[in-house]
Amino acid sequence: MTTFSLQALPDDAAGWLDLARRAEEIGFEALYVADHPGSCPAPFVALAAAAAVTARLRLGSYVANAGVREPILLASDVATLDVVSGGRAILGLGAGHTPAEWAAVGKVRPGVRARVDHCIAVAEATRRMLAGDGMEKPRPVQQPVPLLIGGGNTRLLGWAAEHADLIGLSGLGRTLDDGHGHEVRWHTGQVDAQVELAGGKPIEALVQLVQVTDDAGAVYAEWAKDTSTPEEDLVAAPFMLAGTIEEIAAKIKAVESRWGITRFAVRKPAIEVVEALLRRH
C-alpha cells in the first residue's frame, strides 16, 4: 500500500495547526519538519504543537542535522515528543550539509567522510540514550523510537541498511558551492545503486518536483533541460511526478514495480495531489 508523508514548516500558529489537522484528515502517514538551525523553525517544538491537535499522524524531524546537535539533547527532544504525542515520534537524522550551521556553533563543516562518521556516532549514541543508557527521563512510549536516516552517501546507506527502520532518499548529491543547493542524482542507475545499498530496508522517496498537467512530456522535457538529466530518467525516477492524477498514480505503481518503493514524502504544494491520489482508493 502506498503511503505519503508531508514535509512542511510553520509560518504561524493557526496555519500550522490547521495544516496538521488537514494532513491527518487527508490520510498522510507522517508530518515532517526540516532542521536547519538559524534558517527555519525548530522541528521538535513545531512537531509537539502538531501532536496536540492530531491523534494518528506520526511526527518526525526530516532530518535533524547530526553535525550540530548533541545526542543527549536529541534524545531528550525525541523522547519528549514521543510522550506528548502518545508514541508517534520518529527520529530522523542526517549528516548535514550547510556550512553556516557549523559556523553558528563555532565549528568548520567537516568533509563528507567525517560528517558521515559523526552522523553514525550520533545515531548510535542517541538510540542508546532513548533505550535508557545515560538518560533517565523522559522515557519514550515507543521502544524503540523508529529511526529514519536521510541521505545518499554509500557508507551511510550501508549503515542504515543494518540499523535504521526507514531510509529517506532525496535524489540529492554533493552540496554546491552556495552551501545550500545540491547536485541531483536522478539517473535510474543511481537510484538502482542506492536501493541496492538499502538492502531491502523500507525506503521513502522525497519528491522534489510535482506538477499536475495534461502534457507530462513537456514538463519532463523542461525539467530535463533545467537539470541536465536525460528525460527518460526523470520519467522513471521517484523524485518527480508529472501528469494527470491517473498518470501520476501509474508512475507511482511503476516505481513500486521497479524499486519496491511504496513510501513518498511531499512538500506543502503537493497536498492536493496526494488528496486526489488517496481519494482514488
Coordinates of C-alpha atoms in Angstrom, one line a residue:
M1 CA 0.0 0.0 0.0
T2 CA 1.3 3.4 -1.0
T3 CA 1.8 5.9 1.9
F4 CA 2.5 9.6 1.8
S5 CA 4.2 11.9 4.3
L6 CA 4.2 15.7 4.4
Q7 CA 7.3 17.8 4.9
A8 CA 6.4 21.3 5.9
L9 CA 7.3 24.3 8.1
P10 CA 5.1 26.5 10.3
D11 CA 4.6 30.2 9.4
D12 CA 2.1 30.9 12.2
A13 CA 0.2 29.1 14.9
A14 CA -3.2 28.9 13.4
G15 CA -2.0 27.9 9.9
W16 CA 0.4 25.2 11.3
L17 CA -2.3 23.6 13.5
D18 CA -4.8 23.6 10.6
L19 CA -2.2 22.0 8.3
A20 CA -1.5 19.2 10.8
R21 CA -5.2 18.5 11.2
R22 CA -5.7 18.6 7.4
A23 CA -2.8 16.2 6.8
E24 CA -4.3 13.7 9.2
E25 CA -7.8 14.0 7.7
I26 CA -6.4 13.5 4.2
G27 CA -4.6 10.4 5.3
F28 CA -0.9 11.3 5.4
E29 CA 1.2 8.8 7.3
A30 CA 3.5 11.4 8.9
L31 CA 4.3 15.1 9.3
Y32 CA 8.0 16.0 9.0
V33 CA 9.8 19.2 9.8
A34 CA 13.2 20.0 8.3
D35 CA 16.2 21.0 10.6
H36 CA 18.3 24.0 9.5
P37 CA 19.1 25.9 12.7
G38 CA 19.2 29.6 12.0
S39 CA 17.1 29.5 8.9
C40 CA 14.0 27.5 9.7
P41 CA 11.8 26.7 12.8
A42 CA 12.9 24.2 15.4
P43 CA 11.5 20.9 14.4
F44 CA 10.6 19.3 17.7
V45 CA 8.8 22.4 19.0
A46 CA 6.7 22.5 15.8
L47 CA 6.0 18.8 16.0
A48 CA 4.9 19.0 19.6
A49 CA 2.4 21.6 18.7
A50 CA 1.1 19.4 15.9
A51 CA 0.8 16.5 18.3
A52 CA -1.7 18.4 20.4
V53 CA -4.2 18.6 17.5
T54 CA -3.8 15.2 15.9
A55 CA -4.2 11.6 17.1
R56 CA -2.8 9.3 14.4
L57 CA -0.2 11.3 12.4
R58 CA 3.4 10.2 13.0
L59 CA 5.8 13.1 13.7
G60 CA 9.4 13.4 12.8
S61 CA 12.4 15.5 12.0
Y62 CA 13.4 15.2 8.3
V63 CA 16.2 15.3 9.1
A64 CA 17.9 16.6 12.2
N65 CA 21.5 17.7 11.4
A66 CA 23.6 15.3 13.5
G67 CA 26.6 17.5 12.9
V68 CA 25.4 20.3 15.2
R69 CA 23.2 18.5 17.7
E70 CA 24.3 16.7 20.8
P71 CA 22.9 13.2 21.3
I72 CA 21.6 13.8 24.8
L73 CA 19.6 16.9 23.6
L74 CA 18.3 14.9 20.6
A75 CA 17.3 12.0 22.8
S76 CA 15.5 14.4 25.2
D77 CA 13.7 16.2 22.4
V78 CA 12.6 13.0 20.7
A79 CA 11.6 11.2 23.9
T80 CA 9.5 14.3 25.0
L81 CA 7.8 14.4 21.6
D82 CA 7.1 10.7 21.9
V83 CA 5.5 11.2 25.3
V84 CA 3.3 14.2 24.3
S85 CA 2.2 12.5 21.1
G86 CA 1.4 9.2 22.7
G87 CA 4.1 7.3 20.9
R88 CA 4.1 8.8 17.4
A89 CA 7.7 10.2 17.2
I90 CA 10.2 9.4 14.5
L91 CA 13.9 10.2 14.9
G92 CA 15.1 11.5 11.5
L93 CA 18.8 12.1 11.2
G94 CA 21.2 13.1 8.5
A95 CA 24.9 14.1 8.2
G96 CA 24.1 17.8 7.4
H97 CA 25.4 19.9 4.6
T98 CA 25.0 23.6 5.2
P99 CA 28.3 25.3 6.3
A100 CA 26.5 28.1 8.1
E101 CA 25.1 25.7 10.6
W102 CA 28.6 24.6 11.7
A103 CA 29.8 28.2 11.7
A104 CA 26.9 29.2 14.0
V105 CA 28.2 26.8 16.7
G106 CA 31.8 27.9 16.2
K107 CA 32.9 25.0 14.0
V108 CA 34.0 24.4 10.4
R109 CA 32.0 21.9 8.4
P110 CA 34.0 18.7 8.1
G111 CA 34.5 16.7 4.9
V112 CA 32.0 14.1 3.8
R113 CA 33.6 11.1 5.4
A114 CA 33.9 12.9 8.8
R115 CA 30.3 14.1 8.6
V116 CA 29.1 10.6 7.9
D117 CA 31.2 9.1 10.7
H118 CA 29.8 11.7 13.1
C119 CA 26.2 11.1 12.0
I120 CA 26.6 7.3 12.6
A121 CA 28.1 8.0 16.1
V122 CA 25.3 10.4 17.0
A123 CA 22.6 8.0 15.8
E124 CA 24.1 5.2 17.9
A125 CA 24.5 7.4 21.0
T126 CA 21.0 8.8 20.7
R127 CA 19.4 5.4 20.3
R128 CA 21.3 4.1 23.4
M129 CA 20.0 7.1 25.4
L130 CA 16.5 6.6 24.2
A131 CA 16.8 3.0 25.4
G132 CA 17.8 4.2 28.9
D133 CA 21.6 4.3 28.7
G134 CA 22.6 7.7 30.1
M135 CA 19.1 9.3 30.1
E136 CA 16.8 8.5 33.0
K137 CA 13.9 10.7 31.9
P138 CA 11.8 11.2 29.9
R139 CA 11.2 7.7 28.8
P140 CA 9.7 7.4 25.3
V141 CA 6.5 5.5 24.8
Q142 CA 7.9 3.5 21.9
Q143 CA 10.7 1.0 22.4
P144 CA 12.4 1.7 20.2
V145 CA 11.6 5.0 18.7
P146 CA 11.8 4.5 14.9
L147 CA 15.0 5.8 13.3
L148 CA 14.9 7.4 9.8
I149 CA 18.2 8.0 8.1
G150 CA 18.2 10.5 5.3
G151 CA 21.0 10.8 2.7
G152 CA 22.5 9.1 -0.3
N153 CA 26.1 8.5 0.9
T154 CA 27.3 5.0 0.2
R155 CA 28.6 4.3 3.7
L156 CA 25.6 6.0 5.4
L157 CA 23.2 3.9 3.4
G158 CA 25.1 0.7 4.2
W159 CA 24.9 1.5 7.9
A160 CA 21.2 2.4 7.7
A161 CA 20.5 -0.9 5.9
E162 CA 21.7 -2.6 9.1
H163 CA 20.4 -0.3 11.8
A164 CA 17.7 2.1 10.7
D165 CA 14.0 1.5 10.4
L166 CA 13.4 3.7 7.4
I167 CA 15.7 5.2 4.7
G168 CA 14.9 8.6 3.2
L169 CA 16.2 9.1 -0.3
S170 CA 16.0 12.7 -1.7
G171 CA 17.8 12.2 -5.0
L172 CA 20.3 14.9 -4.0
G173 CA 24.0 14.6 -4.0
R174 CA 27.0 16.8 -3.5
T175 CA 26.4 20.2 -1.9
L176 CA 27.1 23.1 -4.3
D177 CA 29.4 26.0 -3.5
D178 CA 26.5 28.1 -2.2
G179 CA 26.2 25.7 0.7
H180 CA 22.6 25.1 0.2
G181 CA 21.9 23.6 -3.3
H182 CA 22.8 20.1 -4.5
E183 CA 23.8 18.1 -7.5
V184 CA 20.9 15.8 -8.4
R185 CA 21.2 12.0 -8.6
W186 CA 18.1 11.3 -10.7
H187 CA 19.7 8.8 -13.2
T188 CA 18.0 5.4 -12.9
G189 CA 21.4 3.8 -12.4
Q190 CA 22.0 6.0 -9.4
V191 CA 18.6 5.1 -8.0
D192 CA 19.3 1.4 -8.7
A193 CA 22.6 1.6 -6.7
Q194 CA 21.0 3.4 -3.7
V195 CA 18.1 0.9 -3.5
E196 CA 20.6 -1.9 -3.6
L197 CA 22.6 -0.4 -0.8
A198 CA 19.5 -0.1 1.3
G199 CA 19.4 -3.9 1.4
G200 CA 15.7 -4.3 1.4
K201 CA 15.1 -1.7 4.2
P202 CA 11.9 0.4 3.7
I203 CA 12.7 3.4 1.6
E204 CA 10.8 6.7 1.5
A205 CA 11.4 9.0 -1.6
L206 CA 11.3 12.7 -1.0
V207 CA 9.5 14.1 -4.1
Q208 CA 11.3 17.2 -5.3
L209 CA 9.1 18.2 -8.2
V210 CA 5.3 17.8 -8.7
Q211 CA 3.1 19.2 -11.4
V212 CA -0.4 18.2 -12.5
T213 CA -0.7 18.7 -16.2
D214 CA -2.2 17.3 -19.4
D215 CA 1.2 17.4 -21.0
A216 CA 3.6 15.4 -18.9
G217 CA 6.1 15.0 -21.7
A218 CA 6.5 18.8 -22.0
V219 CA 7.0 19.1 -18.2
Y220 CA 9.6 16.3 -18.0
A221 CA 11.4 17.8 -21.0
E222 CA 11.6 21.1 -19.3
W223 CA 12.9 19.5 -16.0
A224 CA 15.4 17.6 -18.0
K225 CA 16.7 20.7 -19.6
D226 CA 16.9 22.6 -16.3
T227 CA 18.8 19.8 -14.5
S228 CA 20.8 18.4 -17.4
T229 CA 19.3 15.0 -16.8
P230 CA 18.0 12.7 -19.5
E231 CA 14.3 12.9 -19.8
E232 CA 13.8 9.2 -19.7
D233 CA 15.5 9.1 -16.3
L234 CA 13.1 11.7 -14.9
V235 CA 10.1 9.9 -16.2
A236 CA 11.2 6.8 -14.3
A237 CA 12.8 8.3 -11.1
P238 CA 10.7 8.5 -7.9
F239 CA 11.7 12.1 -7.1
M240 CA 9.5 13.9 -9.5
L241 CA 5.8 13.4 -10.5
A242 CA 4.1 15.0 -13.5
G243 CA 0.9 14.3 -15.5
T244 CA -2.7 13.9 -14.7
I245 CA -3.7 12.3 -11.4
E246 CA -4.1 9.0 -13.3
E247 CA -0.7 9.3 -14.9
I248 CA 0.9 10.1 -11.6
A249 CA -0.8 7.1 -10.0
A250 CA 0.5 4.9 -12.8
K251 CA 4.1 6.2 -12.3
I252 CA 3.9 5.5 -8.5
K253 CA 2.9 1.9 -9.4
A254 CA 5.8 1.7 -11.9
V255 CA 8.2 3.0 -9.2
E256 CA 7.0 0.3 -6.8
S257 CA 7.4 -2.3 -9.5
R258 CA 10.9 -1.4 -10.3
W259 CA 12.3 -0.4 -6.9
G260 CA 9.8 -1.6 -4.3
I261 CA 9.3 2.0 -3.1
T262 CA 5.9 2.5 -1.7
R263 CA 6.5 5.5 0.6
F264 CA 6.7 9.1 -0.7
A265 CA 7.3 12.3 1.1
V266 CA 6.0 15.5 -0.5
R267 CA 6.0 19.2 0.4
K268 CA 3.1 21.5 1.0
P269 CA 2.3 22.5 -2.6
A270 CA 1.6 18.8 -3.4
I271 CA -1.1 18.3 -0.7
E272 CA -4.0 18.5 -3.2
V273 CA -2.2 16.0 -5.4
V274 CA -1.9 13.5 -2.6
E275 CA -5.5 14.1 -1.6
A276 CA -6.6 13.3 -5.1
L277 CA -4.5 10.2 -5.2
L278 CA -5.8 8.9 -1.9
R279 CA -9.4 9.5 -3.0
R280 CA -8.9 7.0 -5.8
H281 CA -8.9 4.1 -3.3

